[in-house]
Amino acid sequence: MITIEFSEVSQSFHGRQIFGPLSAKLHSGRITAVTGCNGSGKSTFLKLVGHLLLPTKGQVTVSDADGILKQAELREHLAMVTPELRLYDRLTARENMDFFLGLRGISLADAAYRQLLERVELSFKAANAAYTGEFSTGMRQRLKMAVLLAAQADIWLLDEPGANLDEAGRAMVAREVRAAARQNVLVALATNDPGEEALADEIIALAGD
Ligand SMILES: Nc1ncnc2c1ncn2[C@@H]1O[C@H](COP(=O)(O)OP(=O)(O)O)[C@@H](O)[C@H]1O
Ligand SMILES: [Mg+2]
């Protein structure tokens, strides 16, 4: 059971406050959507959850049954899909998966690889026909989802996961997010998409300026 707690968190860049003070709790098995206009701080919120950024004021803590997780411990729990994550253009889909999963000590059998491609609805033939640099943005997004699914993480940080996906792709994301929450994954979802908002048990609305 994981709990993420924001206590009176304010975030500023170059002296300009983006949001805050914000207090919130996110829990395992729950889907929390972070909403707000462009620039309101949704991606920043996810970075604070992942301890990729320290808050200007206040505290963000991630705890499990044994207490507060340190940054290195937290990393093992987290998986993230974000536009800022770059796949390697000159690697194949399989090589990208092996690289990113290898960082987590996970090796993927051929059958598991094929199954993951099926889950994210990326055709085996198309995925293997080109380097990922030649993929459409939607295909790259599906591949990022496949890495997330294989990562065995219990905290998912999804930054506008449906952007660049067609309707079938957005339905796939919704299906996987719901299934993950049922398996007690904590999902934090930055979005402006009403369909994705509708998945959420909890909404944190950032005001923007
Ligand atoms: N590392 C950074 N340095 C300076 N400003 C930043 C940084 N990250 C984000 N910002 C600013 O913070 C605001 C919120 O950004 P972001 O969290 O990306 O918003 P959103 O994801 O809601 O569109 C924007 O004005 C952005 O320019
Ligand atoms: Mg963003």
CSV table of C-alpha atoms and ligand atoms in Angstrom, one decimal:
chain,number,residue,atom,x,y,z
A,1,MET,CA,0.0,0.0,0.0
A,2,ILE,CA,1.5,3.3,-1.1
A,3,THR,CA,0.5,6.8,0.0
A,4,ILE,CA,1.8,9.9,-1.6
A,5,GLU,CA,1.2,13.0,0.4
A,6,PHE,CA,1.6,16.7,-0.7
A,7,SER,CA,1.7,18.9,2.4
A,8,GLU,CA,1.4,22.6,1.6
A,9,VAL,CA,3.4,22.3,-1.5
A,10,SER,CA,4.1,25.4,-3.6
A,11,GLN,CA,6.2,25.4,-6.7
A,12,SER,CA,7.9,28.4,-8.2
A,13,PHE,CA,10.3,28.8,-11.1
A,14,HIS,CA,12.5,31.9,-11.3
A,15,GLY,CA,10.4,33.5,-8.5
A,16,ARG,CA,7.1,33.0,-10.3
A,17,GLN,CA,4.6,30.8,-8.4
A,18,ILE,CA,3.1,28.1,-10.6
A,19,PHE,CA,0.8,26.6,-8.0
A,20,GLY,CA,0.3,26.2,-4.3
A,21,PRO,CA,0.0,25.8,-1.4
A,22,LEU,CA,-1.4,22.4,-2.3
A,23,SER,CA,-2.2,19.5,0.0
A,24,ALA,CA,-3.4,16.2,-1.4
A,25,LYS,CA,-3.1,12.5,-0.8
A,26,LEU,CA,-2.9,9.8,-3.5
A,27,HIS,CA,-3.4,6.1,-2.7
A,28,SER,CA,-2.7,2.7,-4.2
A,29,GLY,CA,-5.6,1.4,-6.2
A,30,ARG,CA,-6.8,4.9,-7.0
A,31,ILE,CA,-6.7,7.0,-10.1
A,32,THR,CA,-5.9,10.7,-9.5
A,33,ALA,CA,-6.2,13.1,-12.4
A,34,VAL,CA,-4.3,16.3,-12.3
A,35,THR,CA,-6.1,18.8,-14.6
A,36,GLY,CA,-5.6,22.4,-15.6
A,37,CYS,CA,-4.7,24.5,-18.6
A,38,ASN,CA,-1.4,24.5,-20.4
A,39,GLY,CA,1.3,25.8,-18.1
A,40,SER,CA,-0.8,25.2,-14.9
A,41,GLY,CA,1.8,22.8,-13.6
A,42,LYS,CA,0.5,19.3,-14.4
A,43,SER,CA,3.8,17.9,-15.6
A,44,THR,CA,5.5,19.6,-12.7
A,45,PHE,CA,3.1,17.9,-10.3
A,46,LEU,CA,4.1,14.5,-11.7
A,47,LYS,CA,7.8,15.4,-11.4
A,48,LEU,CA,7.2,16.3,-7.7
A,49,VAL,CA,5.6,12.9,-7.2
A,50,GLY,CA,8.6,11.2,-8.7
A,51,HIS,CA,11.0,13.3,-6.7
A,52,LEU,CA,12.5,14.4,-10.0
A,53,LEU,CA,12.0,17.9,-8.7
A,54,LEU,CA,12.1,19.2,-5.1
A,55,PRO,CA,9.2,21.5,-4.1
A,56,THR,CA,10.0,25.2,-3.6
A,57,LYS,CA,8.0,25.0,-0.4
A,58,GLY,CA,6.3,22.2,1.5
A,59,GLN,CA,6.9,18.5,1.3
A,60,VAL,CA,6.1,15.5,-0.9
A,61,THR,CA,6.4,12.2,0.8
A,62,VAL,CA,5.9,8.7,-0.6
A,63,SER,CA,5.3,6.0,2.0
A,64,ASP,CA,4.7,2.3,2.0
A,65,ALA,CA,3.9,0.1,5.0
A,66,ASP,CA,7.5,0.4,6.2
A,67,GLY,CA,7.6,4.2,6.2
A,68,ILE,CA,8.8,7.0,3.9
A,69,LEU,CA,10.6,5.9,0.7
A,70,LYS,CA,13.9,7.4,-0.2
A,71,GLN,CA,14.5,8.6,-3.7
A,72,ALA,CA,16.4,5.4,-4.8
A,73,GLU,CA,13.7,3.2,-3.3
A,74,LEU,CA,11.0,5.2,-4.9
A,75,ARG,CA,12.5,4.7,-8.3
A,76,GLU,CA,11.9,1.0,-8.2
A,77,HIS,CA,8.2,1.6,-7.6
A,78,LEU,CA,7.7,4.2,-10.4
A,79,ALA,CA,7.1,4.0,-14.1
A,80,MET,CA,6.4,7.1,-16.2
A,81,VAL,CA,5.0,7.8,-19.6
A,82,THR,CA,5.7,11.3,-20.7
A,83,PRO,CA,6.4,13.3,-23.8
A,84,GLU,CA,9.8,14.1,-22.3
A,85,LEU,CA,10.8,10.5,-22.4
A,86,ARG,CA,12.7,9.9,-25.7
A,87,LEU,CA,12.9,6.5,-27.2
A,88,TYR,CA,16.1,5.9,-29.1
A,89,ASP,CA,15.4,6.6,-32.8
A,90,ARG,CA,18.1,4.3,-34.0
A,91,LEU,CA,17.0,1.3,-32.0
A,92,THR,CA,14.2,-1.1,-32.9
A,93,ALA,CA,11.1,-1.4,-30.7
A,94,ARG,CA,12.5,-4.6,-29.2
A,95,GLU,CA,15.9,-2.9,-28.5
A,96,ASN,CA,14.3,0.1,-26.9
A,97,MET,CA,12.2,-2.2,-24.7
A,98,ASP,CA,15.3,-4.2,-23.7
A,99,PHE,CA,17.2,-1.0,-22.9
A,100,PHE,CA,14.6,0.6,-20.7
A,101,LEU,CA,13.6,-2.6,-19.0
A,102,GLY,CA,17.2,-3.6,-18.6
A,103,LEU,CA,17.7,-0.5,-16.5
A,104,ARG,CA,15.2,-2.1,-14.1
A,105,GLY,CA,16.8,-5.5,-14.3
A,106,ILE,CA,13.9,-7.0,-16.3
A,107,SER,CA,14.6,-9.2,-19.3
A,108,LEU,CA,11.8,-9.9,-21.7
A,109,ALA,CA,11.2,-13.3,-23.3
A,110,ASP,CA,10.1,-13.3,-26.9
A,111,ALA,CA,6.6,-14.5,-26.0
A,112,ALA,CA,6.2,-11.7,-23.4
A,113,TYR,CA,7.4,-9.1,-26.0
A,114,ARG,CA,4.8,-10.3,-28.5
A,115,GLN,CA,2.1,-10.3,-25.8
A,116,LEU,CA,2.9,-6.7,-24.8
A,117,LEU,CA,2.7,-5.5,-28.4
A,118,GLU,CA,-0.7,-7.1,-28.6
A,119,ARG,CA,-1.8,-5.4,-25.5
A,120,VAL,CA,-0.9,-2.0,-26.8
A,121,GLU,CA,-2.2,-2.9,-30.2
A,122,LEU,CA,1.1,-2.4,-32.0
A,123,SER,CA,1.4,-4.9,-34.9
A,124,PHE,CA,4.4,-7.2,-34.6
A,125,LYS,CA,5.1,-6.7,-38.3
A,126,ALA,CA,4.9,-2.9,-38.2
A,127,ALA,CA,6.9,-2.7,-35.0
A,128,ASN,CA,9.7,-4.7,-36.5
A,129,ALA,CA,9.7,-3.1,-40.0
A,130,ALA,CA,11.5,0.1,-39.0
A,131,TYR,CA,13.6,1.8,-36.4
A,132,THR,CA,11.4,3.6,-33.8
A,133,GLY,CA,12.7,6.9,-35.3
A,134,GLU,CA,10.5,6.1,-38.3
A,135,PHE,CA,7.4,5.3,-36.1
A,136,SER,CA,4.4,7.6,-36.0
A,137,THR,CA,4.0,9.5,-32.8
A,138,GLY,CA,1.1,7.2,-31.9
A,139,MET,CA,3.2,4.1,-32.4
A,140,ARG,CA,5.9,5.6,-30.2
A,141,GLN,CA,3.3,6.4,-27.6
A,142,ARG,CA,2.1,2.8,-27.7
A,143,LEU,CA,5.6,1.5,-27.3
A,144,LYS,CA,6.1,3.7,-24.2
A,145,MET,CA,2.9,2.2,-22.8
A,146,ALA,CA,4.4,-1.3,-23.5
A,147,VAL,CA,7.5,-0.4,-21.5
A,148,LEU,CA,5.3,0.9,-18.6
A,149,LEU,CA,3.2,-2.3,-18.6
A,150,ALA,CA,6.3,-4.5,-18.5
A,151,ALA,CA,8.0,-2.4,-15.8
A,152,GLN,CA,6.1,-4.1,-12.9
A,153,ALA,CA,5.7,-0.7,-11.2
A,154,ASP,CA,3.1,0.1,-8.5
A,155,ILE,CA,3.1,3.8,-9.1
A,156,TRP,CA,2.2,5.0,-12.7
A,157,LEU,CA,2.8,8.6,-13.7
A,158,LEU,CA,1.1,9.3,-17.0
A,159,ASP,CA,1.6,12.7,-18.6
A,160,GLU,CA,-1.2,13.2,-21.2
A,161,PRO,CA,-1.0,9.5,-22.2
A,162,GLY,CA,-3.8,9.8,-24.8
A,163,ALA,CA,-2.2,12.7,-26.7
A,164,ASN,CA,-1.2,11.5,-30.1
A,165,LEU,CA,-3.3,8.4,-29.8
A,166,ASP,CA,-6.4,7.6,-31.9
A,167,GLU,CA,-9.6,6.5,-30.4
A,168,ALA,CA,-8.6,2.9,-30.2
A,169,GLY,CA,-5.3,3.9,-28.5
A,170,ARG,CA,-7.1,6.1,-26.0
A,171,ALA,CA,-9.5,3.1,-25.2
A,172,MET,CA,-6.4,0.9,-24.7
A,173,VAL,CA,-4.9,3.4,-22.3
A,174,ALA,CA,-8.2,3.6,-20.4
A,175,ARG,CA,-8.5,-0.2,-20.2
A,176,GLU,CA,-4.9,-0.6,-18.9
A,177,VAL,CA,-5.3,2.3,-16.4
A,178,ARG,CA,-8.5,0.7,-15.0
A,179,ALA,CA,-6.9,-2.8,-14.9
A,180,ALA,CA,-3.8,-1.4,-13.1
A,181,ALA,CA,-5.9,0.4,-10.5
A,182,ARG,CA,-7.8,-2.9,-9.8
A,183,GLN,CA,-4.4,-4.5,-9.2
A,184,ASN,CA,-3.7,-1.8,-6.6
A,185,VAL,CA,-1.4,0.4,-8.8
A,186,LEU,CA,-1.4,4.1,-7.8
A,187,VAL,CA,-2.1,6.1,-10.9
A,188,ALA,CA,-1.5,9.8,-11.3
A,189,LEU,CA,-2.7,11.1,-14.6
A,190,ALA,CA,-2.0,14.6,-16.0
A,191,THR,CA,-4.7,15.3,-18.5
A,192,ASN,CA,-7.0,17.7,-20.3
A,193,ASP,CA,-9.0,15.0,-22.0
A,194,PRO,CA,-12.5,14.6,-20.7
A,195,GLY,CA,-12.4,10.8,-21.3
A,196,GLU,CA,-9.3,10.5,-19.2
A,197,GLU,CA,-10.7,12.7,-16.5
A,198,ALA,CA,-13.7,10.4,-16.3
A,199,LEU,CA,-11.4,7.5,-15.3
A,200,ALA,CA,-10.4,9.3,-12.2
A,201,ASP,CA,-11.5,8.6,-8.6
A,202,GLU,CA,-10.1,11.9,-7.6
A,203,ILE,CA,-9.4,15.2,-9.4
A,204,ILE,CA,-6.8,17.8,-8.5
A,205,ALA,CA,-7.6,20.9,-10.5
A,206,LEU,CA,-4.7,23.3,-10.9
A,207,ALA,CA,-5.9,26.8,-11.5
A,208,GLY,CA,-3.3,28.2,-13.8
A,209,ASP,CA,-3.1,32.0,-14.1
B,1,LIG,N1,12.4,23.3,-15.1
B,1,LIG,C1,11.7,24.5,-15.3
B,1,LIG,N2,12.3,25.7,-15.2
B,1,LIG,C2,11.6,26.8,-15.4
B,1,LIG,N3,10.2,26.8,-15.6
B,1,LIG,C3,9.6,25.7,-15.7
B,1,LIG,C4,10.3,24.4,-15.5
B,1,LIG,N4,9.4,23.4,-15.6
B,1,LIG,C5,8.2,24.0,-15.8
B,1,LIG,N5,8.3,25.4,-15.8
B,1,LIG,C6,7.2,26.3,-16.0
B,1,LIG,O1,6.2,26.0,-15.1
B,1,LIG,C7,4.9,26.1,-15.7
B,1,LIG,C8,4.1,24.8,-15.6
B,1,LIG,O2,4.7,23.9,-16.5
B,1,LIG,P1,4.2,22.4,-16.7
B,1,LIG,O3,4.2,21.7,-15.4
B,1,LIG,O4,4.9,21.8,-17.8
B,1,LIG,O5,2.6,22.7,-17.1
B,1,LIG,P2,1.6,21.8,-17.8
B,1,LIG,O6,2.1,20.4,-17.8
B,1,LIG,O7,0.3,21.9,-16.9
B,1,LIG,O8,1.3,22.3,-19.1
B,1,LIG,C9,5.1,26.6,-17.1
B,1,LIG,O9,5.0,28.0,-17.1
B,1,LIG,C10,6.6,26.2,-17.4
B,1,LIG,O10,7.2,27.1,-18.3
B,2,MG,MG,2.5,19.1,-19.3
